[in-house]
PDB file of C-alpha atoms in Angstrom:
ATOM      1  CA  MET U   1       0.033  -0.077   0.046  1.00 42.00           C
ATOM      2  CA  ARG U   2       2.654   2.500   0.995  1.00 43.00           C
ATOM      3  CA  ARG U   3       4.602   1.513  -2.271  1.00 45.00           C
ATOM      4  CA  PHE U   4       1.398   2.475  -4.256  1.00 36.00           C
ATOM      5  CA  VAL U   5       0.976   5.613  -2.557  1.00 34.00           C
ATOM      6  CA  ALA U   6       4.568   6.552  -3.047  1.00 39.00           C
ATOM      7  CA  LEU U   7       4.502   5.507  -6.867  1.00 37.00           C
ATOM      8  CA  THR U   8       1.118   7.594  -7.171  1.00 33.00           C
ATOM      9  CA  LEU U   9       2.688  10.681  -5.583  1.00 32.00           C
ATOM     10  CA  ILE U  10       5.673  10.412  -7.810  1.00 32.00           C
ATOM     11  CA  GLY U  11       3.396  10.113 -10.928  1.00 38.00           C
ATOM     12  CA  LEU U  12       1.610  13.362  -9.716  1.00 34.00           C
ATOM     13  CA  VAL U  13       4.734  15.178  -9.290  1.00 36.00           C
ATOM     14  CA  ALA U  14       6.125  14.018 -12.817  1.00 38.00           C
ATOM     15  CA  ALA U  15       2.676  15.232 -14.394  1.00 39.00           C
ATOM     16  CA  THR U  16       2.535  18.633 -12.655  1.00 35.00           C
ATOM     17  CA  PRO U  17       3.812  21.279 -15.350  1.00 39.00           C
ATOM     18  CA  LEU U  18       6.897  23.243 -14.772  1.00 40.00           C
ATOM     19  CA  PRO U  19       6.101  27.178 -14.210  1.00 47.00           C
ATOM     20  CA  ALA U  20       6.423  28.712 -17.722  1.00 60.00           C
ATOM     21  CA  GLN U  21       9.358  31.333 -18.098  1.00 81.00           C
ATOM     22  CA  PHE U  22       8.487  34.752 -19.008  1.00 90.00           C
ATOM     23  CA  GLU U  23       9.074  35.772 -22.471  1.00 95.00           C
ATOM     24  CA  GLY U  24       8.479  39.574 -23.416  1.00 96.00           C
ATOM     25  CA  THR U  25       9.538  43.100 -22.909  1.00 96.00           C
ATOM     26  CA  ILE U  26       9.464  45.010 -19.438  1.00 96.00           C
ATOM     27  CA  THR U  27       9.460  48.668 -19.586  1.00 96.00           C
ATOM     28  CA  MET U  28      11.096  50.497 -16.572  1.00 94.00           C
ATOM     29  CA  LYS U  29      11.699  54.059 -15.411  1.00 93.00           C
ATOM     30  CA  MET U  30      14.731  54.941 -13.118  1.00 88.00           C
ATOM     31  CA  THR U  31      14.372  58.356 -11.015  1.00 86.00           C
ATOM     32  CA  PRO U  32      17.790  59.519 -10.142  1.00 76.00           C
ATOM     33  CA  SER U  33      18.332  61.250  -6.724  1.00 69.00           C
ATOM     34  CA  ALA U  34      17.608  64.983  -6.489  1.00 63.00           C
ATOM     35  CA  ASN U  35      21.105  66.120  -6.934  1.00 63.00           C
ATOM     36  CA  SER U  36      21.466  64.203 -10.216  1.00 62.00           C
ATOM     37  CA  THR U  37      21.394  66.018 -13.525  1.00 60.00           C
ATOM     38  CA  THR U  38      20.589  63.044 -15.759  1.00 66.00           C
ATOM     39  CA  GLY U  39      16.874  63.005 -15.288  1.00 72.00           C
ATOM     40  CA  ASP U  40      14.495  60.154 -15.621  1.00 81.00           C
ATOM     41  CA  ILE U  41      15.938  57.071 -17.543  1.00 85.00           C
ATOM     42  CA  ASN U  42      13.706  54.790 -19.333  1.00 88.00           C
ATOM     43  CA  MET U  43      14.779  51.314 -20.316  1.00 91.00           C
ATOM     44  CA  LYS U  44      13.222  48.215 -21.966  1.00 95.00           C
ATOM     45  CA  ILE U  45      14.507  44.724 -20.674  1.00 95.00           C
ATOM     46  CA  ALA U  46      13.743  41.993 -23.120  1.00 95.00           C
ATOM     47  CA  VAL U  47      13.557  38.687 -21.310  1.00 94.00           C
ATOM     48  CA  LYS U  48      13.573  35.209 -22.967  1.00 92.00           C
ATOM     49  CA  GLY U  49      13.664  32.388 -20.408  1.00 86.00           C
ATOM     50  CA  ASP U  50      16.810  33.090 -18.345  1.00 86.00           C
ATOM     51  CA  ARG U  51      18.376  35.491 -20.768  1.00 90.00           C
ATOM     52  CA  SER U  52      17.856  39.154 -20.828  1.00 92.00           C
ATOM     53  CA  ALA U  53      18.914  42.198 -23.038  1.00 94.00           C
ATOM     54  CA  THR U  54      18.521  45.589 -21.561  1.00 93.00           C
ATOM     55  CA  VAL U  55      18.337  48.662 -24.003  1.00 93.00           C
ATOM     56  CA  ILE U  56      18.847  52.092 -22.334  1.00 90.00           C
ATOM     57  CA  THR U  57      18.573  55.420 -24.230  1.00 86.00           C
ATOM     58  CA  LEU U  58      21.552  57.477 -23.026  1.00 81.00           C
ATOM     59  CA  PRO U  59      20.540  60.621 -21.449  1.00 78.00           C
ATOM     60  CA  ALA U  60      21.897  64.211 -22.111  1.00 78.00           C
ATOM     61  CA  ALA U  61      24.499  63.713 -19.519  1.00 76.00           C
ATOM     62  CA  ALA U  62      26.105  61.331 -21.870  1.00 75.00           C
ATOM     63  CA  GLY U  63      27.255  64.237 -24.014  1.00 79.00           C
ATOM     64  CA  PRO U  64      27.918  63.440 -27.632  1.00 80.00           C
ATOM     65  CA  MET U  65      26.441  60.060 -27.243  1.00 78.00           C
ATOM     66  CA  ALA U  66      22.929  61.428 -25.834  1.00 80.00           C
ATOM     67  CA  GLY U  67      20.075  59.731 -27.453  1.00 83.00           C
ATOM     68  CA  MET U  68      22.063  56.757 -28.579  1.00 85.00           C
ATOM     69  CA  GLU U  69      20.943  53.174 -27.487  1.00 87.00           C
ATOM     70  CA  MET U  70      23.049  51.190 -25.203  1.00 90.00           C
ATOM     71  CA  ARG U  71      22.391  47.456 -25.012  1.00 92.00           C
ATOM     72  CA  SER U  72      23.452  44.815 -22.497  1.00 92.00           C
ATOM     73  CA  ILE U  73      23.134  41.233 -22.865  1.00 93.00           C
ATOM     74  CA  TYR U  74      23.221  39.011 -19.808  1.00 91.00           C
ATOM     75  CA  ASP U  75      24.136  35.285 -20.710  1.00 91.00           C
ATOM     76  CA  PRO U  76      23.469  33.145 -17.512  1.00 88.00           C
ATOM     77  CA  LYS U  77      25.359  30.024 -18.792  1.00 90.00           C
ATOM     78  CA  ALA U  78      28.521  31.956 -19.535  1.00 90.00           C
ATOM     79  CA  ASN U  79      27.758  34.219 -16.582  1.00 87.00           C
ATOM     80  CA  THR U  80      28.754  37.411 -18.414  1.00 87.00           C
ATOM     81  CA  MET U  81      27.371  40.619 -19.121  1.00 88.00           C
ATOM     82  CA  THR U  82      28.160  42.106 -22.611  1.00 91.00           C
ATOM     83  CA  ALA U  83      27.595  45.844 -23.295  1.00 90.00           C
ATOM     84  CA  LEU U  84      27.349  47.192 -26.772  1.00 90.00           C
ATOM     85  CA  ILE U  85      28.173  50.906 -26.578  1.00 87.00           C
ATOM     86  CA  PRO U  86      27.626  53.166 -29.600  1.00 86.00           C
ATOM     87  CA  VAL U  87      30.055  55.602 -30.464  1.00 82.00           C
ATOM     88  CA  PRO U  88      29.689  59.274 -31.818  1.00 77.00           C
ATOM     89  CA  PRO U  89      30.652  59.808 -35.400  1.00 73.00           C
ATOM     90  CA  ALA U  90      33.857  61.797 -34.447  1.00 72.00           C
ATOM     91  CA  MET U  91      35.126  58.833 -32.493  1.00 71.00           C
ATOM     92  CA  ALA U  92      34.222  56.284 -35.090  1.00 64.00           C
ATOM     93  CA  ALA U  93      36.353  58.222 -37.672  1.00 67.00           C
ATOM     94  CA  MET U  94      39.425  57.761 -35.529  1.00 70.00           C
ATOM     95  CA  PRO U  95      41.941  55.418 -37.492  1.00 62.00           C
ATOM     96  CA  ALA U  96      41.847  52.819 -34.798  1.00 64.00           C
ATOM     97  CA  MET U  97      38.067  52.552 -34.762  1.00 68.00           C
ATOM     98  CA  ALA U  98      37.912  52.001 -38.651  1.00 67.00           C
ATOM     99  CA  ASN U  99      34.365  53.543 -38.622  1.00 70.00           C
ATOM    100  CA  ALA U 100      33.088  50.981 -36.163  1.00 79.00           C
ATOM    101  CA  LYS U 101      29.486  51.489 -35.031  1.00 79.00           C
ATOM    102  CA  GLY U 102      30.457  50.828 -31.317  1.00 83.00           C
ATOM    103  CA  ILE U 103      32.631  48.996 -28.891  1.00 85.00           C
ATOM    104  CA  ILE U 104      32.007  45.853 -26.738  1.00 88.00           C
ATOM    105  CA  THR U 105      32.670  45.338 -23.138  1.00 86.00           C
ATOM    106  CA  VAL U 106      32.573  42.063 -21.389  1.00 87.00           C
ATOM    107  CA  THR U 107      32.245  41.673 -17.598  1.00 84.00           C
ATOM    108  CA  ASP U 108      32.844  38.081 -16.395  1.00 83.00           C
ATOM    109  CA  LEU U 109      30.447  38.034 -13.261  1.00 78.00           C
ATOM    110  CA  SER U 110      32.326  35.335 -11.694  1.00 77.00           C
ATOM    111  CA  LYS U 111      35.467  37.425 -11.503  1.00 72.00           C
ATOM    112  CA  THR U 112      33.903  40.540 -10.447  1.00 60.00           C
ATOM    113  CA  ALA U 113      33.970  41.713  -6.880  1.00 47.00           C
ATOM    114  CA  VAL U 114      30.141  42.143  -7.093  1.00 41.00           C
ATOM    115  CA  PRO U 115      28.569  40.984  -3.641  1.00 39.00           C
ATOM    116  CA  GLY U 116      25.975  38.201  -4.191  1.00 37.00           C
ATOM    117  CA  SER U 117      27.111  37.420  -7.933  1.00 36.00           C
ATOM    118  CA  SER U 118      27.560  34.002  -6.828  1.00 38.00           C
ATOM    119  CA  GLY U 119      23.980  33.497  -5.793  1.00 45.00           C
ATOM    120  CA  GLY U 120      24.275  34.122  -1.890  1.00 51.00           C
ATOM    121  CA  GLY U 121      23.707  37.847  -1.809  1.00 55.00           C
ATOM    122  CA  ASP U 122      25.492  40.487  -0.095  1.00 53.00           C
ATOM    123  CA  SER U 123      26.252  39.729   3.223  1.00 59.00           C
ATOM    124  CA  LYS U 124      26.613  43.387   4.290  1.00 76.00           C
ATOM    125  CA  MET U 125      22.977  43.923   3.555  1.00 82.00           C
ATOM    126  CA  GLU U 126      20.042  42.803   5.632  1.00 90.00           C
ATOM    127  CA  VAL U 127      17.022  41.529   3.726  1.00 92.00           C
ATOM    128  CA  ARG U 128      13.795  41.471   5.412  1.00 94.00           C
ATOM    129  CA  LYS U 129      10.512  40.170   4.082  1.00 96.00           C
ATOM    130  CA  LEU U 130       7.993  42.468   5.205  1.00 97.00           C
ATOM    131  CA  GLY U 131       5.025  39.846   4.806  1.00 97.00           C
ATOM    132  CA  THR U 132       2.827  42.116   2.781  1.00 97.00           C
ATOM    133  CA  THR U 133       1.950  41.808  -0.805  1.00 97.00           C
ATOM    134  CA  GLU U 134       0.868  44.093  -3.561  1.00 96.00           C
ATOM    135  CA  LYS U 135      -0.495  43.912  -7.177  1.00 96.00           C
ATOM    136  CA  ILE U 136       1.382  46.113  -9.688  1.00 96.00           C
ATOM    137  CA  LEU U 137       0.250  46.007 -13.296  1.00 96.00           C
ATOM    138  CA  GLY U 138      -1.849  43.001 -12.565  1.00 94.00           C
ATOM    139  CA  MET U 139       1.269  41.123 -11.222  1.00 95.00           C
ATOM    140  CA  SER U 140       1.596  39.945  -7.580  1.00 96.00           C
ATOM    141  CA  CYS U 141       4.866  40.917  -5.728  1.00 97.00           C
ATOM    142  CA  ASP U 142       6.227  40.658  -2.091  1.00 97.00           C
ATOM    143  CA  ASP U 143       7.290  43.697  -0.072  1.00 97.00           C
ATOM    144  CA  TYR U 144      11.109  43.676   1.071  1.00 97.00           C
ATOM    145  CA  GLU U 145      13.174  45.905   2.907  1.00 96.00           C
ATOM    146  CA  VAL U 146      16.987  46.150   2.466  1.00 93.00           C
ATOM    147  CA  THR U 147      19.302  47.770   4.836  1.00 92.00           C
ATOM    148  CA  ASN U 148      23.033  48.322   3.880  1.00 85.00           C
ATOM    149  CA  ALA U 149      26.014  48.586   6.022  1.00 82.00           C
ATOM    150  CA  SER U 150      25.433  52.217   6.800  1.00 83.00           C
ATOM    151  CA  GLY U 151      22.009  51.768   7.864  1.00 86.00           C
ATOM    152  CA  SER U 152      20.178  53.312   4.853  1.00 87.00           C
ATOM    153  CA  THR U 153      17.027  51.317   3.858  1.00 91.00           C
ATOM    154  CA  THR U 154      15.293  50.772   0.536  1.00 93.00           C
ATOM    155  CA  ARG U 155      11.826  49.273   0.091  1.00 96.00           C
ATOM    156  CA  MET U 156      10.892  47.141  -2.871  1.00 95.00           C
ATOM    157  CA  CYS U 157       8.259  44.965  -4.179  1.00 97.00           C
ATOM    158  CA  MET U 158       9.677  41.893  -5.729  1.00 96.00           C
ATOM    159  CA  THR U 159       8.424  39.158  -7.996  1.00 96.00           C
ATOM    160  CA  SER U 160       9.803  35.656  -9.131  1.00 93.00           C
ATOM    161  CA  ALA U 161       7.906  35.716 -12.285  1.00 93.00           C
ATOM    162  CA  LEU U 162      10.124  37.722 -14.496  1.00 92.00           C
ATOM    163  CA  GLY U 163      13.534  36.233 -13.923  1.00 88.00           C
ATOM    164  CA  ARG U 164      16.577  37.863 -12.526  1.00 86.00           C
ATOM    165  CA  PHE U 165      17.002  41.628 -12.436  1.00 88.00           C
ATOM    166  CA  ILE U 166      20.590  42.690 -13.543  1.00 82.00           C
ATOM    167  CA  LEU U 167      21.330  46.054 -14.647  1.00 73.00           C
ATOM    168  CA  PRO U 168      24.799  47.406 -15.850  1.00 65.00           C
ATOM    169  CA  GLN U 169      26.139  50.545 -14.922  1.00 57.00           C
ATOM    170  CA  MET U 170      26.231  53.314 -17.680  1.00 52.00           C
ATOM    171  CA  ASN U 171      29.229  54.906 -16.565  1.00 48.00           C
ATOM    172  CA  GLY U 172      31.350  51.804 -16.831  1.00 42.00           C
ATOM    173  CA  GLY U 173      34.725  52.329 -18.573  1.00 39.00           C
ATOM    174  CA  MET U 174      35.079  51.638 -22.222  1.00 38.00           C
ATOM    175  CA  GLY U 175      36.971  48.515 -23.121  1.00 36.00           C
ATOM    176  CA  ARG U 176      37.503  47.369 -19.556  1.00 39.00           C
ATOM    177  CA  ARG U 177      36.832  43.919 -18.771  1.00 40.00           C
ATOM    178  CA  GLY U 178      35.545  42.694 -15.349  1.00 39.00           C
ATOM    179  CA  SER U 179      34.920  46.194 -14.025  1.00 39.00           C
ATOM    180  CA  GLY U 180      31.881  47.768 -12.518  1.00 42.00           C
ATOM    181  CA  ALA U 181      28.965  46.454 -10.656  1.00 45.00           C
ATOM    182  CA  PRO U 182      26.241  44.955 -12.803  1.00 48.00           C
ATOM    183  CA  SER U 183      23.489  45.975 -10.545  1.00 57.00           C
ATOM    184  CA  PRO U 184      22.441  48.645  -8.144  1.00 70.00           C
ATOM    185  CA  ALA U 185      23.609  47.942  -4.625  1.00 75.00           C
ATOM    186  CA  TRP U 186      20.215  47.036  -3.248  1.00 80.00           C
ATOM    187  CA  ALA U 187      19.701  44.360  -6.191  1.00 77.00           C
ATOM    188  CA  GLN U 188      22.877  42.805  -5.241  1.00 79.00           C
ATOM    189  CA  ALA U 189      21.191  41.544  -1.841  1.00 83.00           C
ATOM    190  CA  PHE U 190      19.340  38.896  -3.873  1.00 86.00           C
ATOM    191  CA  GLY U 191      22.478  37.594  -5.781  1.00 80.00           C
ATOM    192  CA  ASN U 192      21.454  35.663  -8.767  1.00 78.00           C
ATOM    193  CA  LYS U 193      18.227  34.513  -7.396  1.00 86.00           C
ATOM    194  CA  PRO U 194      15.178  34.987  -9.898  1.00 88.00           C
ATOM    195  CA  MET U 195      13.950  38.368  -8.112  1.00 91.00           C
ATOM    196  CA  PHE U 196      12.736  41.393 -10.103  1.00 94.00           C
ATOM    197  CA  PRO U 197      11.612  44.517  -8.774  1.00 95.00           C
ATOM    198  CA  LEU U 198       8.115  45.919  -9.769  1.00 97.00           C
ATOM    199  CA  LYS U 199       8.743  49.026  -7.583  1.00 96.00           C
ATOM    200  CA  VAL U 200      11.590  50.537  -5.590  1.00 95.00           C
ATOM    201  CA  TRP U 201      11.383  53.327  -2.909  1.00 94.00           C
ATOM    202  CA  ASN U 202      14.299  55.147  -1.390  1.00 90.00           C
ATOM    203  CA  SER U 203      14.612  55.683   2.220  1.00 87.00           C
ATOM    204  CA  ASP U 204      12.916  58.950   1.753  1.00 87.00           C
ATOM    205  CA  GLY U 205       9.933  57.230   0.355  1.00 89.00           C
ATOM    206  CA  LYS U 206      10.302  58.512  -3.063  1.00 91.00           C
ATOM    207  CA  VAL U 207       9.993  55.915  -5.944  1.00 93.00           C
ATOM    208  CA  ALA U 208      13.394  55.374  -7.446  1.00 91.00           C
ATOM    209  CA  VAL U 209      12.468  52.446  -9.858  1.00 93.00           C
ATOM    210  CA  GLU U 210       9.180  51.281 -11.350  1.00 96.00           C
ATOM    211  CA  VAL U 211       7.955  48.934 -13.951  1.00 97.00           C
ATOM    212  CA  ILE U 212       5.467  50.945 -16.247  1.00 96.00           C
ATOM    213  CA  ALA U 213       4.660  48.207 -18.677  1.00 97.00           C
ATOM    214  CA  ILE U 214       4.887  44.435 -19.055  1.00 96.00           C
ATOM    215  CA  ASP U 215       4.341  43.214 -22.581  1.00 96.00           C
ATOM    216  CA  LYS U 216       4.414  39.359 -23.101  1.00 94.00           C
ATOM    217  CA  GLY U 217       5.278  38.235 -26.617  1.00 95.00           C
ATOM    218  CA  SER U 218       7.968  36.698 -28.683  1.00 95.00           C
ATOM    219  CA  VAL U 219      11.433  38.323 -28.334  1.00 95.00           C
ATOM    220  CA  PRO U 220      13.759  37.719 -31.475  1.00 95.00           C
ATOM    221  CA  ALA U 221      16.997  36.022 -31.029  1.00 93.00           C
ATOM    222  CA  SER U 222      18.743  39.160 -32.490  1.00 93.00           C
ATOM    223  CA  MET U 223      18.281  40.831 -29.209  1.00 94.00           C
ATOM    224  CA  PHE U 224      21.004  38.553 -27.642  1.00 94.00           C
ATOM    225  CA  GLU U 225      23.352  38.573 -30.758  1.00 92.00           C
ATOM    226  CA  ILE U 226      26.280  41.110 -31.197  1.00 88.00           C
ATOM    227  CA  PRO U 227      25.597  43.090 -34.495  1.00 86.00           C
ATOM    228  CA  ASP U 228      28.328  43.608 -37.057  1.00 86.00           C
ATOM    229  CA  GLY U 229      30.461  46.739 -36.749  1.00 83.00           C
ATOM    230  CA  TYR U 230      31.249  46.396 -32.997  1.00 84.00           C
ATOM    231  CA  VAL U 231      34.676  46.030 -31.911  1.00 79.00           C
ATOM    232  CA  ASP U 232      36.261  44.725 -28.693  1.00 81.00           C
ATOM    233  CA  MET U 233      38.747  47.471 -27.600  1.00 66.00           C
ATOM    234  CA  ALA U 234      40.602  45.171 -25.109  1.00 66.00           C
ATOM    235  CA  SER U 235      41.378  42.722 -27.872  1.00 60.00           C
ATOM    236  CA  MET U 236      42.188  45.505 -30.679  1.00 58.00           C
ATOM    237  CA  PHE U 237      45.173  46.708 -28.519  1.00 55.00           C
ATOM    238  CA  GLY U 238      46.025  43.425 -27.041  1.00 53.00           C
ATOM    239  CA  ARG U 239      45.845  44.674 -23.499  1.00 47.00           C
ATOM    240  CA  ARG U 240      43.508  46.383 -21.032  1.00 47.00           C
ATOM    241  CA  PRO U 241      43.275  49.914 -21.783  1.00 41.00           C
TER     242      PRO U 241
END
């Protein structure tokens, strides 16, 4: 009888479908701090299973690159973040650039000094689940509070339905490998767990990040491919610039 019950339970577990991975585009708005001059930043994150590609329109603070789109591709199997940074015409005309459309920087997440990148989260941050839930754009999320080493707190509503949230820094150096944190400090508290913020509040209660649209649909494979005309500065010069 016990064997029959065990086999029945195993059969039920095997027959239970796995949760479908999200595929579509998430539109987010980031509001910098009051002393920032960049203004609001909109970005679109294309998600296909466990891969994601983030497209950010560079703000006016980017100077000659203002208005251009920077795309970053997260590859979980290689554990890398590849940034495709466009270059203005004046830079593309330089002899070394050979009229390239842009440059490539690759960050090996396993070699960066990013807290939590191995999956355990940042030990210097305290993550507390508040026990409350919200519904944003029709999607449920759980409220968390993250306290960093200095005592500053950030509140966020996180969902596990959209995969891992990972965002490259726009001010990373050109041509450098393995540099720069790939996520905001508060996001590092969750490591590589599939946690995605639908809304984030600063310690002053103001909204810092929010998802403003979730569009389910097919994401083309080209979003995760490196287009022609982009050069790797590090390999071009045979060294780290």
